[in-house]
Tab-separated table of C-alpha atoms in Angstrom:
chain	number	residue	atom	x	y	z
A	1	UNK	CA	-4.082	-128.794	-89.014
A	2	UNK	CA	-7.472	-129.039	-90.700
A	3	UNK	CA	-10.382	-126.663	-90.480
A	4	UNK	CA	-12.709	-129.323	-89.002
A	5	UNK	CA	-15.711	-128.025	-87.032
A	6	UNK	CA	-13.963	-129.327	-83.931
A	7	UNK	CA	-10.843	-127.293	-84.715
A	8	UNK	CA	-12.817	-124.165	-85.558
A	9	UNK	CA	-14.732	-124.402	-82.306
A	10	UNK	CA	-11.499	-124.779	-80.355
A	11	UNK	CA	-9.927	-121.906	-82.252
A	12	UNK	CA	-12.963	-119.688	-81.535
A	13	UNK	CA	-12.617	-120.522	-77.855
A	14	UNK	CA	-8.910	-119.735	-77.796
A	15	UNK	CA	-9.582	-116.549	-79.741
A	16	UNK	CA	-11.871	-115.447	-76.911
A	17	UNK	CA	-9.073	-115.844	-74.362
A	18	UNK	CA	-7.127	-112.854	-73.240
A	19	UNK	CA	-4.044	-113.710	-71.177
A	20	UNK	CA	-2.934	-111.088	-68.716
A	21	UNK	CA	0.093	-111.371	-66.435
A	22	UNK	CA	1.922	-109.825	-63.524
A	23	UNK	CA	0.953	-110.237	-59.867
A	24	UNK	CA	-0.952	-106.988	-59.408
A	25	UNK	CA	-2.993	-107.096	-62.660
A	26	UNK	CA	-3.870	-110.757	-62.043
A	27	UNK	CA	-4.892	-110.074	-58.451
A	28	UNK	CA	-7.059	-107.135	-59.555
A	29	UNK	CA	-8.717	-109.238	-62.257
A	30	UNK	CA	-9.472	-112.029	-59.760
A	31	UNK	CA	-10.984	-109.511	-57.345
A	32	UNK	CA	-13.349	-108.277	-60.064
A	33	UNK	CA	-16.080	-110.913	-60.055
A	34	UNK	CA	-17.600	-109.512	-63.262
A	35	UNK	CA	-14.628	-110.833	-65.281
A	36	UNK	CA	-15.054	-114.373	-66.596
A	37	UNK	CA	-11.807	-116.195	-65.813
A	38	UNK	CA	-10.760	-119.386	-67.581
A	39	UNK	CA	-7.532	-120.503	-65.919
A	40	UNK	CA	-4.763	-119.327	-63.577
A	41	UNK	CA	-1.153	-120.228	-64.429
A	42	UNK	CA	1.534	-120.227	-61.736
A	43	UNK	CA	5.263	-120.882	-62.141
A	44	UNK	CA	6.751	-123.497	-59.773
A	45	UNK	CA	9.550	-121.074	-59.038
A	46	UNK	CA	7.247	-118.528	-57.318
A	47	UNK	CA	8.167	-117.760	-53.742
A	48	UNK	CA	4.970	-118.170	-51.750
A	49	UNK	CA	4.544	-114.614	-50.524
A	50	UNK	CA	1.395	-112.779	-49.429
A	51	UNK	CA	0.375	-111.749	-52.955
A	52	UNK	CA	0.683	-115.300	-54.329
A	53	UNK	CA	-1.272	-116.695	-51.359
A	54	UNK	CA	-4.021	-114.171	-51.937
A	55	UNK	CA	-4.129	-115.041	-55.659
A	56	UNK	CA	-4.401	-118.775	-54.880
A	57	UNK	CA	-7.066	-118.140	-52.277
A	58	UNK	CA	-9.220	-116.044	-54.664
A	59	UNK	CA	-8.868	-118.659	-57.422
A	60	UNK	CA	-9.958	-121.390	-55.008
A	61	UNK	CA	-12.943	-119.333	-53.812
A	62	UNK	CA	-14.026	-118.705	-57.405
A	63	UNK	CA	-13.403	-122.392	-58.331
A	64	UNK	CA	-10.942	-121.401	-61.034
A	65	UNK	CA	-8.597	-124.059	-62.435
A	66	UNK	CA	-4.960	-123.545	-61.381
A	67	UNK	CA	-2.212	-124.883	-63.661
A	68	UNK	CA	1.317	-125.188	-62.275
A	69	UNK	CA	4.206	-125.208	-64.695
A	70	UNK	CA	7.906	-124.378	-64.849
A	71	UNK	CA	9.217	-120.859	-65.417
A	72	UNK	CA	9.859	-121.438	-69.114
A	73	UNK	CA	6.394	-122.837	-69.858
A	74	UNK	CA	4.871	-119.883	-68.033
A	75	UNK	CA	6.786	-117.412	-70.164
A	76	UNK	CA	5.372	-119.134	-73.249
A	77	UNK	CA	1.883	-118.543	-71.876
A	78	UNK	CA	2.441	-114.919	-70.842
A	79	UNK	CA	4.621	-114.153	-73.884
A	80	UNK	CA	6.405	-111.687	-71.612
A	81	UNK	CA	8.991	-113.409	-69.404
A	82	UNK	CA	10.373	-110.083	-68.207
A	83	UNK	CA	7.158	-108.814	-66.711
A	84	UNK	CA	4.966	-111.817	-65.910
A	85	UNK	CA	6.406	-112.291	-62.374
A	86	UNK	CA	5.551	-116.014	-62.652
A	87	UNK	CA	1.793	-115.402	-62.862
A	88	UNK	CA	-0.632	-115.432	-65.810
A	89	UNK	CA	-4.410	-115.496	-66.057
A	90	UNK	CA	-6.631	-116.425	-69.004
A	91	UNK	CA	-9.774	-114.326	-69.214
A	92	UNK	CA	-12.574	-115.714	-71.409
A	93	UNK	CA	-14.074	-112.547	-72.839
A	94	UNK	CA	-17.568	-112.767	-74.302
A	95	UNK	CA	-16.876	-109.868	-76.691
A	96	UNK	CA	-13.596	-111.234	-77.947
A	97	UNK	CA	-13.736	-112.889	-81.346
A	98	UNK	CA	-12.392	-113.465	-84.793
A	99	UNK	CA	-12.702	-110.900	-87.604
A	100	UNK	CA	-13.656	-113.447	-90.264
A	101	UNK	CA	-16.317	-115.012	-88.062
A	102	UNK	CA	-17.783	-111.557	-87.533
A	103	UNK	CA	-17.868	-111.038	-91.306
A	104	UNK	CA	-19.679	-114.362	-91.861
A	105	UNK	CA	-22.274	-113.541	-89.240
A	106	UNK	CA	-22.865	-109.912	-90.237
A	107	UNK	CA	-22.766	-110.082	-94.021
A	108	UNK	CA	-26.136	-108.381	-94.448
A	109	UNK	CA	-25.939	-106.066	-91.472
A	110	UNK	CA	-24.884	-102.483	-91.127
A	111	UNK	CA	-21.769	-102.045	-89.027
A	112	UNK	CA	-18.938	-99.618	-88.397
A	113	UNK	CA	-15.566	-100.980	-87.346
A	114	UNK	CA	-12.135	-99.566	-86.659
A	115	UNK	CA	-9.124	-101.552	-87.909
A	116	UNK	CA	-5.685	-100.898	-86.441
A	117	UNK	CA	-2.542	-101.090	-88.558
A	118	UNK	CA	0.740	-100.815	-86.686
A	119	UNK	CA	-0.548	-99.024	-83.577
A	120	UNK	CA	2.411	-99.775	-81.324
A	121	UNK	CA	1.835	-97.454	-78.374
A	122	UNK	CA	-0.172	-99.237	-75.609
A	123	UNK	CA	-1.419	-95.909	-74.246
A	124	UNK	CA	-2.890	-95.057	-77.649
A	125	UNK	CA	-4.417	-98.538	-78.029
A	126	UNK	CA	-6.137	-98.215	-74.646
A	127	UNK	CA	-7.439	-94.733	-75.490
A	128	UNK	CA	-8.705	-95.939	-78.876
A	129	UNK	CA	-10.633	-98.768	-77.202
A	130	UNK	CA	-12.124	-96.334	-74.662
A	131	UNK	CA	-13.220	-93.826	-77.314
A	132	UNK	CA	-14.545	-96.461	-79.706
A	133	UNK	CA	-16.596	-98.029	-76.931
A	134	UNK	CA	-17.990	-94.690	-75.726
A	135	UNK	CA	-18.738	-93.561	-79.277
A	136	UNK	CA	-20.626	-96.743	-80.106
A	137	UNK	CA	-18.350	-98.336	-82.730
A	138	UNK	CA	-19.428	-101.956	-83.365
A	139	UNK	CA	-15.967	-103.438	-83.037
A	140	UNK	CA	-12.255	-103.074	-83.395
A	141	UNK	CA	-10.111	-105.273	-85.672
A	142	UNK	CA	-6.761	-105.907	-83.979
A	143	UNK	CA	-4.182	-107.975	-85.911
A	144	UNK	CA	-1.859	-110.275	-83.967
A	145	UNK	CA	1.149	-108.866	-85.792
A	146	UNK	CA	2.520	-105.331	-85.840
A	147	UNK	CA	0.229	-103.839	-83.185
A	148	UNK	CA	0.541	-103.405	-79.440
A	149	UNK	CA	-1.162	-106.392	-77.820
A	150	UNK	CA	-3.617	-106.263	-74.982
A	151	UNK	CA	-1.572	-106.130	-71.803
A	152	UNK	CA	-2.021	-104.562	-68.389
A	153	UNK	CA	-0.938	-101.131	-69.696
A	154	UNK	CA	-3.618	-101.239	-72.386
A	155	UNK	CA	-6.253	-102.486	-69.951
A	156	UNK	CA	-5.407	-99.608	-67.633
A	157	UNK	CA	-5.520	-96.998	-70.421
A	158	UNK	CA	-8.885	-98.373	-71.586
A	159	UNK	CA	-10.334	-97.587	-68.112
A	160	UNK	CA	-12.489	-100.715	-67.965
A	161	UNK	CA	-13.918	-100.365	-71.484
A	162	UNK	CA	-11.865	-103.242	-72.935
A	163	UNK	CA	-14.326	-105.688	-71.449
A	164	UNK	CA	-17.293	-103.961	-73.095
A	165	UNK	CA	-15.785	-103.650	-76.576
A	166	UNK	CA	-15.960	-106.210	-79.373
A	167	UNK	CA	-12.320	-106.964	-80.218
A	168	UNK	CA	-11.952	-108.912	-83.478
A	169	UNK	CA	-8.618	-110.677	-83.938
A	170	UNK	CA	-6.914	-111.638	-87.176
A	171	UNK	CA	-3.382	-112.660	-88.115
A	172	UNK	CA	-2.755	-110.029	-90.740
A	173	UNK	CA	-4.904	-107.070	-91.645
A	174	UNK	CA	-4.648	-106.782	-95.456
A	175	UNK	CA	-6.193	-110.168	-96.461
A	176	UNK	CA	-9.029	-109.752	-93.952
A	177	UNK	CA	-9.832	-106.240	-95.192
A	178	UNK	CA	-9.958	-107.624	-98.752
A	179	UNK	CA	-12.570	-110.171	-97.641
A	180	UNK	CA	-14.657	-107.442	-96.031
A	181	UNK	CA	-14.567	-105.305	-99.182
A	182	UNK	CA	-15.506	-108.334	-101.326
A	183	UNK	CA	-18.596	-108.651	-99.142
A	184	UNK	CA	-19.621	-105.050	-99.770
A	185	UNK	CA	-17.969	-103.138	-96.939
A	186	UNK	CA	-16.322	-99.823	-97.637
A	187	UNK	CA	-12.756	-99.940	-96.287
A	188	UNK	CA	-11.431	-96.439	-95.643
A	189	UNK	CA	-7.794	-95.626	-94.888
A	190	UNK	CA	-7.460	-92.457	-92.820
A	191	UNK	CA	-4.727	-90.318	-94.339
A	192	UNK	CA	-3.977	-86.620	-94.038
A	193	UNK	CA	-3.152	-86.631	-97.783
A	194	UNK	CA	-6.594	-87.891	-98.875
A	195	UNK	CA	-8.812	-85.537	-100.869
A	196	UNK	CA	-12.164	-86.813	-99.521
A	197	UNK	CA	-13.175	-85.972	-95.977
A	198	UNK	CA	-14.961	-87.994	-93.324
A	199	UNK	CA	-18.092	-85.986	-94.026
A	200	UNK	CA	-18.382	-87.153	-97.642
A	201	UNK	CA	-19.003	-90.813	-96.890
A	202	UNK	CA	-22.378	-92.505	-97.179
A	203	UNK	CA	-23.400	-93.698	-93.739
A	204	UNK	CA	-25.720	-96.401	-95.013
A	205	UNK	CA	-22.978	-98.801	-96.114
A	206	UNK	CA	-21.059	-100.976	-93.676
A	207	UNK	CA	-17.722	-99.277	-93.160
A	208	UNK	CA	-14.290	-100.056	-91.747
A	209	UNK	CA	-12.029	-97.157	-90.827
A	210	UNK	CA	-8.355	-98.107	-90.954
A	211	UNK	CA	-6.015	-96.237	-88.610
A	212	UNK	CA	-2.294	-96.395	-89.289
A	213	UNK	CA	0.925	-96.178	-87.327
A	214	UNK	CA	1.501	-93.058	-85.199
A	215	UNK	CA	4.449	-91.941	-87.352
A	216	UNK	CA	4.197	-93.696	-90.707
A	217	UNK	CA	0.434	-93.888	-91.245
A	218	UNK	CA	-1.280	-96.827	-92.942
A	219	UNK	CA	1.242	-99.307	-94.429
A	220	UNK	CA	1.341	-99.806	-98.231
A	221	UNK	CA	0.057	-103.418	-98.103
A	222	UNK	CA	-2.933	-102.405	-95.994
A	223	UNK	CA	-3.638	-99.235	-97.966
A	224	UNK	CA	-3.715	-101.427	-101.050
A	225	UNK	CA	-6.592	-103.390	-99.503
A	226	UNK	CA	-8.601	-100.213	-98.845
A	227	UNK	CA	-11.342	-98.968	-101.149
A	228	UNK	CA	-11.343	-95.332	-100.017
A	229	UNK	CA	-9.026	-92.751	-98.495
A	230	UNK	CA	-10.367	-90.134	-96.100
A	231	UNK	CA	-8.984	-87.257	-94.123
A	232	UNK	CA	-10.262	-85.191	-91.229
A	233	UNK	CA	-10.217	-81.495	-92.194
A	234	UNK	CA	-7.803	-79.499	-90.034
A	235	UNK	CA	-7.300	-75.793	-89.375
A	236	UNK	CA	-4.163	-73.678	-88.890
A	237	UNK	CA	-1.981	-75.804	-91.156
A	238	UNK	CA	-1.899	-78.692	-88.685
A	239	UNK	CA	-0.846	-81.825	-90.528
A	240	UNK	CA	-1.800	-84.693	-88.291
A	241	UNK	CA	-3.703	-85.707	-85.188
A	242	UNK	CA	-2.934	-88.218	-82.478
A	243	UNK	CA	-4.347	-91.571	-83.614
A	244	UNK	CA	-6.566	-91.887	-80.527
A	245	UNK	CA	-8.049	-88.457	-81.299
A	246	UNK	CA	-8.754	-89.563	-84.874
A	247	UNK	CA	-10.432	-92.715	-83.541
A	248	UNK	CA	-12.629	-90.594	-81.250
A	249	UNK	CA	-13.668	-88.168	-83.993
A	250	UNK	CA	-14.733	-91.117	-86.156
A	251	UNK	CA	-16.482	-92.994	-83.360
A	252	UNK	CA	-18.447	-90.004	-82.089
A	253	UNK	CA	-19.470	-88.415	-85.349
A	254	UNK	CA	-23.115	-89.566	-85.070
A	255	UNK	CA	-23.343	-89.070	-81.335
A	256	UNK	CA	-23.137	-85.428	-80.584
B	1	UNK	CA	3.283	-52.120	-58.061
B	2	UNK	CA	0.786	-49.956	-59.900
B	3	UNK	CA	-1.145	-50.692	-63.062
B	4	UNK	CA	0.500	-47.822	-64.957
B	5	UNK	CA	0.525	-48.073	-68.759
B	6	UNK	CA	4.266	-48.690	-68.517
B	7	UNK	CA	3.712	-51.600	-66.123
B	8	UNK	CA	0.894	-53.073	-68.212
B	9	UNK	CA	3.021	-52.936	-71.330
B	10	UNK	CA	5.881	-54.663	-69.543
B	11	UNK	CA	3.525	-57.243	-68.116
B	12	UNK	CA	2.072	-57.924	-71.575
B	13	UNK	CA	5.584	-58.456	-72.894
B	14	UNK	CA	6.516	-60.833	-70.098
B	15	UNK	CA	3.219	-62.643	-70.573
B	16	UNK	CA	4.241	-63.327	-74.159
B	17	UNK	CA	7.477	-65.004	-73.046
B	18	UNK	CA	7.656	-68.746	-72.839
B	19	UNK	CA	10.806	-70.052	-71.163
B	20	UNK	CA	11.946	-73.485	-72.222
B	21	UNK	CA	14.984	-75.311	-70.866
B	22	UNK	CA	17.244	-78.309	-71.296
B	23	UNK	CA	20.037	-78.569	-73.876
B	24	UNK	CA	18.187	-80.563	-76.531
B	25	UNK	CA	14.905	-78.561	-76.478
B	26	UNK	CA	16.840	-75.263	-76.519
B	27	UNK	CA	19.055	-76.416	-79.385
B	28	UNK	CA	16.000	-77.552	-81.371
B	29	UNK	CA	14.250	-74.231	-80.770
B	30	UNK	CA	17.319	-72.286	-81.914
B	31	UNK	CA	17.531	-74.387	-85.072
B	32	UNK	CA	13.921	-73.524	-85.937
B	33	UNK	CA	14.241	-70.077	-87.437
B	34	UNK	CA	10.460	-69.592	-87.424
B	35	UNK	CA	10.498	-69.282	-83.606
B	36	UNK	CA	10.961	-65.738	-82.325
B	37	UNK	CA	13.597	-65.941	-79.585
B	38	UNK	CA	14.043	-63.228	-76.945
B	39	UNK	CA	17.051	-64.271	-74.873
B	40	UNK	CA	19.352	-67.234	-74.146
B	41	UNK	CA	20.368	-67.890	-70.533
B	42	UNK	CA	23.475	-69.928	-69.721
B	43	UNK	CA	24.784	-70.985	-66.309
B	44	UNK	CA	28.455	-70.166	-65.623
B	45	UNK	CA	28.889	-73.730	-64.385
B	46	UNK	CA	28.265	-75.270	-67.825
B	47	UNK	CA	31.089	-77.401	-69.131
B	48	UNK	CA	31.762	-76.147	-72.657
B	49	UNK	CA	30.920	-79.297	-74.610
B	50	UNK	CA	29.820	-79.693	-78.225
B	51	UNK	CA	26.146	-79.055	-77.491
B	52	UNK	CA	26.828	-75.824	-75.595
B	53	UNK	CA	29.201	-74.610	-78.325
B	54	UNK	CA	26.546	-75.279	-80.954
B	55	UNK	CA	23.924	-73.429	-78.870
B	56	UNK	CA	26.226	-70.403	-78.483
B	57	UNK	CA	27.093	-70.454	-82.176
B	58	UNK	CA	23.424	-70.510	-83.246
B	59	UNK	CA	22.556	-67.691	-80.835
B	60	UNK	CA	25.440	-65.598	-82.244
B	61	UNK	CA	24.360	-66.284	-85.837
B	62	UNK	CA	20.793	-65.271	-85.026
B	63	UNK	CA	22.009	-62.226	-83.033
B	64	UNK	CA	20.220	-63.369	-79.933
B	65	UNK	CA	21.170	-61.832	-76.586
B	66	UNK	CA	23.054	-64.239	-74.313
B	67	UNK	CA	22.818	-63.730	-70.548
B	68	UNK	CA	25.334	-65.511	-68.318
B	69	UNK	CA	24.408	-66.133	-64.704
B	70	UNK	CA	25.184	-68.487	-61.844
B	71	UNK	CA	23.518	-71.875	-61.426
B	72	UNK	CA	21.039	-70.616	-58.840
B	73	UNK	CA	19.890	-67.636	-60.915
B	74	UNK	CA	19.421	-69.936	-63.876
B	75	UNK	CA	17.205	-72.261	-61.887
B	76	UNK	CA	15.034	-69.257	-60.973
B	77	UNK	CA	14.639	-68.539	-64.678
B	78	UNK	CA	13.932	-72.142	-65.743
B	79	UNK	CA	11.902	-72.900	-62.606
B	80	UNK	CA	13.174	-76.455	-62.982
B	81	UNK	CA	16.697	-76.851	-61.563
B	82	UNK	CA	16.543	-80.625	-61.922
B	83	UNK	CA	16.023	-80.654	-65.661
B	84	UNK	CA	17.323	-77.344	-67.044
B	85	UNK	CA	20.920	-78.649	-67.591
B	86	UNK	CA	22.163	-75.056	-67.143
B	87	UNK	CA	20.364	-73.765	-70.234
B	88	UNK	CA	17.155	-71.763	-70.685
B	89	UNK	CA	15.662	-69.881	-73.600
B	90	UNK	CA	12.951	-67.205	-73.650
B	91	UNK	CA	10.680	-67.448	-76.666
B	92	UNK	CA	8.581	-64.358	-77.448
B	93	UNK	CA	5.425	-65.919	-78.817
B	94	UNK	CA	3.137	-63.702	-80.848
B	95	UNK	CA	0.085	-65.798	-79.924
B	96	UNK	CA	0.809	-65.792	-76.212
B	97	UNK	CA	-1.284	-63.390	-74.212
B	98	UNK	CA	-3.416	-62.516	-71.243
B	99	UNK	CA	-7.002	-63.750	-70.826
B	100	UNK	CA	-8.336	-60.395	-69.591
B	101	UNK	CA	-6.682	-58.486	-72.419
B	102	UNK	CA	-8.324	-60.886	-74.870
B	103	UNK	CA	-11.705	-60.216	-73.242
B	104	UNK	CA	-11.253	-56.437	-73.511
B	105	UNK	CA	-10.335	-56.693	-77.174
B	106	UNK	CA	-13.000	-59.202	-78.203
B	107	UNK	CA	-16.026	-58.010	-76.214
B	108	UNK	CA	-18.284	-57.814	-79.240
B	109	UNK	CA	-16.809	-60.683	-81.208
B	110	UNK	CA	-17.805	-64.288	-81.513
B	111	UNK	CA	-15.230	-66.700	-80.095
B	112	UNK	CA	-14.881	-70.207	-78.754
B	113	UNK	CA	-12.274	-70.877	-76.091
B	114	UNK	CA	-11.222	-73.842	-73.996
B	115	UNK	CA	-10.338	-73.176	-70.345
B	116	UNK	CA	-8.282	-75.706	-68.407
B	117	UNK	CA	-8.889	-76.373	-64.725
B	118	UNK	CA	-6.370	-78.636	-62.988
B	119	UNK	CA	-5.053	-80.442	-66.084
B	120	UNK	CA	-1.860	-81.788	-64.523
B	121	UNK	CA	-0.671	-84.329	-67.109
B	122	UNK	CA	1.741	-82.702	-69.614
B	123	UNK	CA	0.931	-85.336	-72.241
B	124	UNK	CA	-2.749	-84.413	-72.023
B	125	UNK	CA	-1.988	-80.673	-72.124
B	126	UNK	CA	0.080	-81.139	-75.292
B	127	UNK	CA	-2.637	-83.232	-76.932
B	128	UNK	CA	-5.298	-80.677	-75.989
B	129	UNK	CA	-3.274	-77.881	-77.606
B	130	UNK	CA	-2.779	-79.987	-80.756
B	131	UNK	CA	-6.481	-80.866	-81.070
B	132	UNK	CA	-7.696	-77.349	-80.259
B	133	UNK	CA	-5.372	-75.869	-82.874
B	134	UNK	CA	-6.353	-78.409	-85.550
B	135	UNK	CA	-10.048	-78.029	-84.738
B	136	UNK	CA	-9.919	-74.226	-84.992
B	137	UNK	CA	-10.605	-73.172	-81.399
B	138	UNK	CA	-9.834	-69.437	-80.960
B	139	UNK	CA	-7.721	-69.857	-77.844
B	140	UNK	CA	-6.956	-71.750	-74.705
B	141	UNK	CA	-7.117	-70.225	-71.217
B	142	UNK	CA	-4.315	-71.690	-69.097
B	143	UNK	CA	-4.104	-70.554	-65.454
B	144	UNK	CA	-0.677	-70.244	-63.855
B	145	UNK	CA	-1.811	-72.263	-60.849
B	146	UNK	CA	-3.012	-75.861	-60.685
B	147	UNK	CA	-2.256	-76.834	-64.285
B	148	UNK	CA	0.743	-78.405	-65.979
B	149	UNK	CA	2.866	-75.575	-67.365
B	150	UNK	CA	4.331	-75.371	-70.817
B	151	UNK	CA	7.571	-77.324	-70.726
B	152	UNK	CA	9.516	-79.434	-73.232
B	153	UNK	CA	7.218	-82.443	-72.622
B	154	UNK	CA	4.160	-80.363	-73.489
B	155	UNK	CA	5.851	-78.810	-76.518
B	156	UNK	CA	6.729	-82.302	-77.749
B	157	UNK	CA	3.196	-83.649	-77.208
B	158	UNK	CA	1.756	-80.618	-79.023
B	159	UNK	CA	3.787	-81.597	-82.144
B	160	UNK	CA	4.615	-78.028	-83.123
B	161	UNK	CA	1.067	-76.678	-82.671
B	162	UNK	CA	1.878	-74.764	-79.468
B	163	UNK	CA	3.401	-72.006	-81.564
B	164	UNK	CA	0.247	-71.644	-83.663
B	165	UNK	CA	-2.243	-71.608	-80.801
B	166	UNK	CA	-3.450	-68.577	-78.867
B	167	UNK	CA	-2.586	-69.340	-75.236
B	168	UNK	CA	-4.254	-66.951	-72.784
B	169	UNK	CA	-2.709	-66.832	-69.331
B	170	UNK	CA	-4.367	-65.872	-66.049
B	171	UNK	CA	-3.514	-66.345	-62.409
B	172	UNK	CA	-6.676	-68.105	-61.334
B	173	UNK	CA	-9.497	-69.367	-63.484
B	174	UNK	CA	-12.679	-68.650	-61.484
B	175	UNK	CA	-12.462	-64.801	-61.320
B	176	UNK	CA	-11.539	-64.581	-65.012
B	177	UNK	CA	-14.441	-66.822	-66.042
B	178	UNK	CA	-16.791	-64.593	-64.022
B	179	UNK	CA	-15.578	-61.573	-66.007
B	180	UNK	CA	-16.182	-63.376	-69.284
B	181	UNK	CA	-19.726	-64.315	-68.283
B	182	UNK	CA	-20.445	-60.730	-67.136
B	183	UNK	CA	-19.508	-59.674	-70.666
B	184	UNK	CA	-22.008	-62.071	-72.230
B	185	UNK	CA	-20.012	-65.237	-72.787
B	186	UNK	CA	-21.543	-68.598	-72.020
B	187	UNK	CA	-19.203	-70.490	-69.687
B	188	UNK	CA	-19.811	-74.250	-69.905
B	189	UNK	CA	-18.360	-76.809	-67.507
B	190	UNK	CA	-17.973	-80.216	-69.117
B	191	UNK	CA	-19.299	-82.836	-66.723
B	192	UNK	CA	-20.485	-86.390	-67.280
B	193	UNK	CA	-23.286	-85.697	-64.773
B	194	UNK	CA	-24.785	-82.760	-66.721
B	195	UNK	CA	-28.210	-83.161	-68.250
B	196	UNK	CA	-27.655	-80.950	-71.318
B	197	UNK	CA	-25.444	-82.214	-74.115
B	198	UNK	CA	-22.935	-80.439	-76.319
B	199	UNK	CA	-25.456	-80.522	-79.133
B	200	UNK	CA	-28.002	-78.374	-77.270
B	201	UNK	CA	-25.935	-75.203	-77.140
B	202	UNK	CA	-26.518	-72.163	-79.287
B	203	UNK	CA	-23.483	-71.662	-81.475
B	204	UNK	CA	-24.087	-67.945	-81.998
B	205	UNK	CA	-22.974	-66.847	-78.537
B	206	UNK	CA	-19.314	-66.584	-77.535
B	207	UNK	CA	-18.548	-69.698	-75.500
B	208	UNK	CA	-15.904	-70.999	-73.146
B	209	UNK	CA	-15.715	-74.744	-72.545
B	210	UNK	CA	-14.162	-75.574	-69.182
B	211	UNK	CA	-12.308	-78.881	-68.921
B	212	UNK	CA	-11.552	-80.250	-65.468
B	213	UNK	CA	-8.958	-82.440	-63.831
B	214	UNK	CA	-8.437	-85.945	-65.271
B	215	UNK	CA	-9.734	-87.617	-62.096
B	216	UNK	CA	-11.782	-85.076	-60.173
B	217	UNK	CA	-13.389	-83.047	-62.955
B	218	UNK	CA	-14.039	-79.305	-62.716
B	219	UNK	CA	-13.287	-77.933	-59.220
B	220	UNK	CA	-16.156	-76.479	-57.136
B	221	UNK	CA	-14.839	-72.870	-57.257
B	222	UNK	CA	-14.554	-72.974	-61.041
B	223	UNK	CA	-17.859	-74.779	-61.541
B	224	UNK	CA	-19.446	-72.004	-59.478
B	225	UNK	CA	-18.231	-69.475	-62.074
B	226	UNK	CA	-19.799	-71.453	-64.937
B	227	UNK	CA	-23.192	-70.594	-66.419
B	228	UNK	CA	-23.918	-73.984	-67.992
B	229	UNK	CA	-23.057	-77.655	-67.571
B	230	UNK	CA	-22.724	-79.935	-70.572
B	231	UNK	CA	-21.936	-83.556	-71.209
B	232	UNK	CA	-20.912	-85.548	-74.251
B	233	UNK	CA	-23.370	-88.437	-74.777
B	234	UNK	CA	-21.696	-91.832	-74.387
B	235	UNK	CA	-22.668	-95.385	-75.348
B	236	UNK	CA	-22.178	-98.738	-73.620
B	237	UNK	CA	-22.342	-97.304	-70.116
B	238	UNK	CA	-18.968	-95.595	-70.426
B	239	UNK	CA	-18.724	-92.902	-67.768
B	240	UNK	CA	-15.886	-90.669	-68.855
B	241	UNK	CA	-13.490	-89.813	-71.646
B	242	UNK	CA	-9.857	-88.798	-71.620
B	243	UNK	CA	-9.749	-85.003	-71.279
B	244	UNK	CA	-7.803	-84.600	-74.547
B	245	UNK	CA	-10.495	-86.609	-76.344
B	246	UNK	CA	-13.175	-84.341	-74.871
B	247	UNK	CA	-11.201	-81.290	-76.035
B	248	UNK	CA	-11.003	-82.738	-79.562
B	249	UNK	CA	-14.715	-83.537	-79.755
B	250	UNK	CA	-15.519	-79.945	-78.746
B	251	UNK	CA	-12.934	-78.358	-81.040
B	252	UNK	CA	-13.901	-80.363	-84.127
B	253	UNK	CA	-17.653	-80.302	-83.836
B	254	UNK	CA	-18.128	-77.754	-86.647
B	255	UNK	CA	-15.321	-79.103	-88.794
B	256	UNK	CA	-16.287	-82.505	-90.011
């Protein structure tokens, strides 16, 4: 593969696609006319019950392309054969993008991002998205590897905010964070062992806050790509906070 | 029953008891020598397996009273026949108390409390306790009715902070909040429809922040007992936050 303009354009488009699956989530997404849908995928093996008929009817009404394929091809699209129930839907999200493209376009801007390293709990991911969106964070870097991926559970836990939040995808976090720091961003690993606190940082520089795994914290490779380490001061000898709480305290610190 | 000093003393003692149940939670509590244990309850019907033997051995080593009773009596103690597995343990928590007693003792003090109204999700209750403790809130008013009660799920979600947090019990919230406001406390219902924000309040007065049910917010009876309504400002048209996130933003607002 080459990085021709054609390829990059295609890649940007596919990066903006979010594939959801399962009969109920797909039906709910089709019923919400504010969601831009790209394509509906149906497995040939689906029994034509009421739910499937309703899904096909809504897709037809909204003039959405329907692709039929065999069970195996569908599971490659949903990436979750156990739970897709033979149905997948590509959403084309305007706020979905690529972390490196964001960096190119915002080199001279001020921004605050969250980057997620090994956040595996979908409930936490959804809550992080909700808090970041409500607190006014400019975007959320979500690597394709090692994190929970956006699925119906996450969408539910985000309570509708997923579609309002800039989600920036990358393959792996460490090399992307290095590029951001080379372009002048401060990259801060949150760690309860850090000596500096959230309060000490200079708010005028573009900043990425890196949140680590619920149990193990930020991984060594990612911490290595960070320029700063910060902690949130805690009382009563408490040693750690839920990662979604940490995300909220960061996101809201200018707001209230 | 009369409110004799004898009765009040007894009541205060029983208010400080937290009964947990289930073989694994009880075993873990017995292994933690920092937890003050009052009494172990065992059902006669328990098969004497390895876990039960270990529980009995630990109780003997720690010189803890063991009460044997039938299955039915045990379920009255655990209040959860389905999950107690024939084992219950009374913890005597030094930071457990009664909301009205706290008011009597702290009339002229400055304090900040959270009060919970209809928080039914144990995961949320545990997270609220953890955030309140880490953020340095002085206590948490937890009514006996309409809220999730402290059980192994809550203890787990609180990640050990339950035992460091002042939990103030009451039967119903509204009459207790009225007493606090009569004694000069500001009682603030958190509501996304309020016009004042968290930032506008005067930090010198003793304050109670009232958090409502995850879906329905603060109930009308409780809201009626509040003296103020506050909201947390949100961006991007987001309408609400998870209740544990709200608790954290309140608890940490002086800390970072």
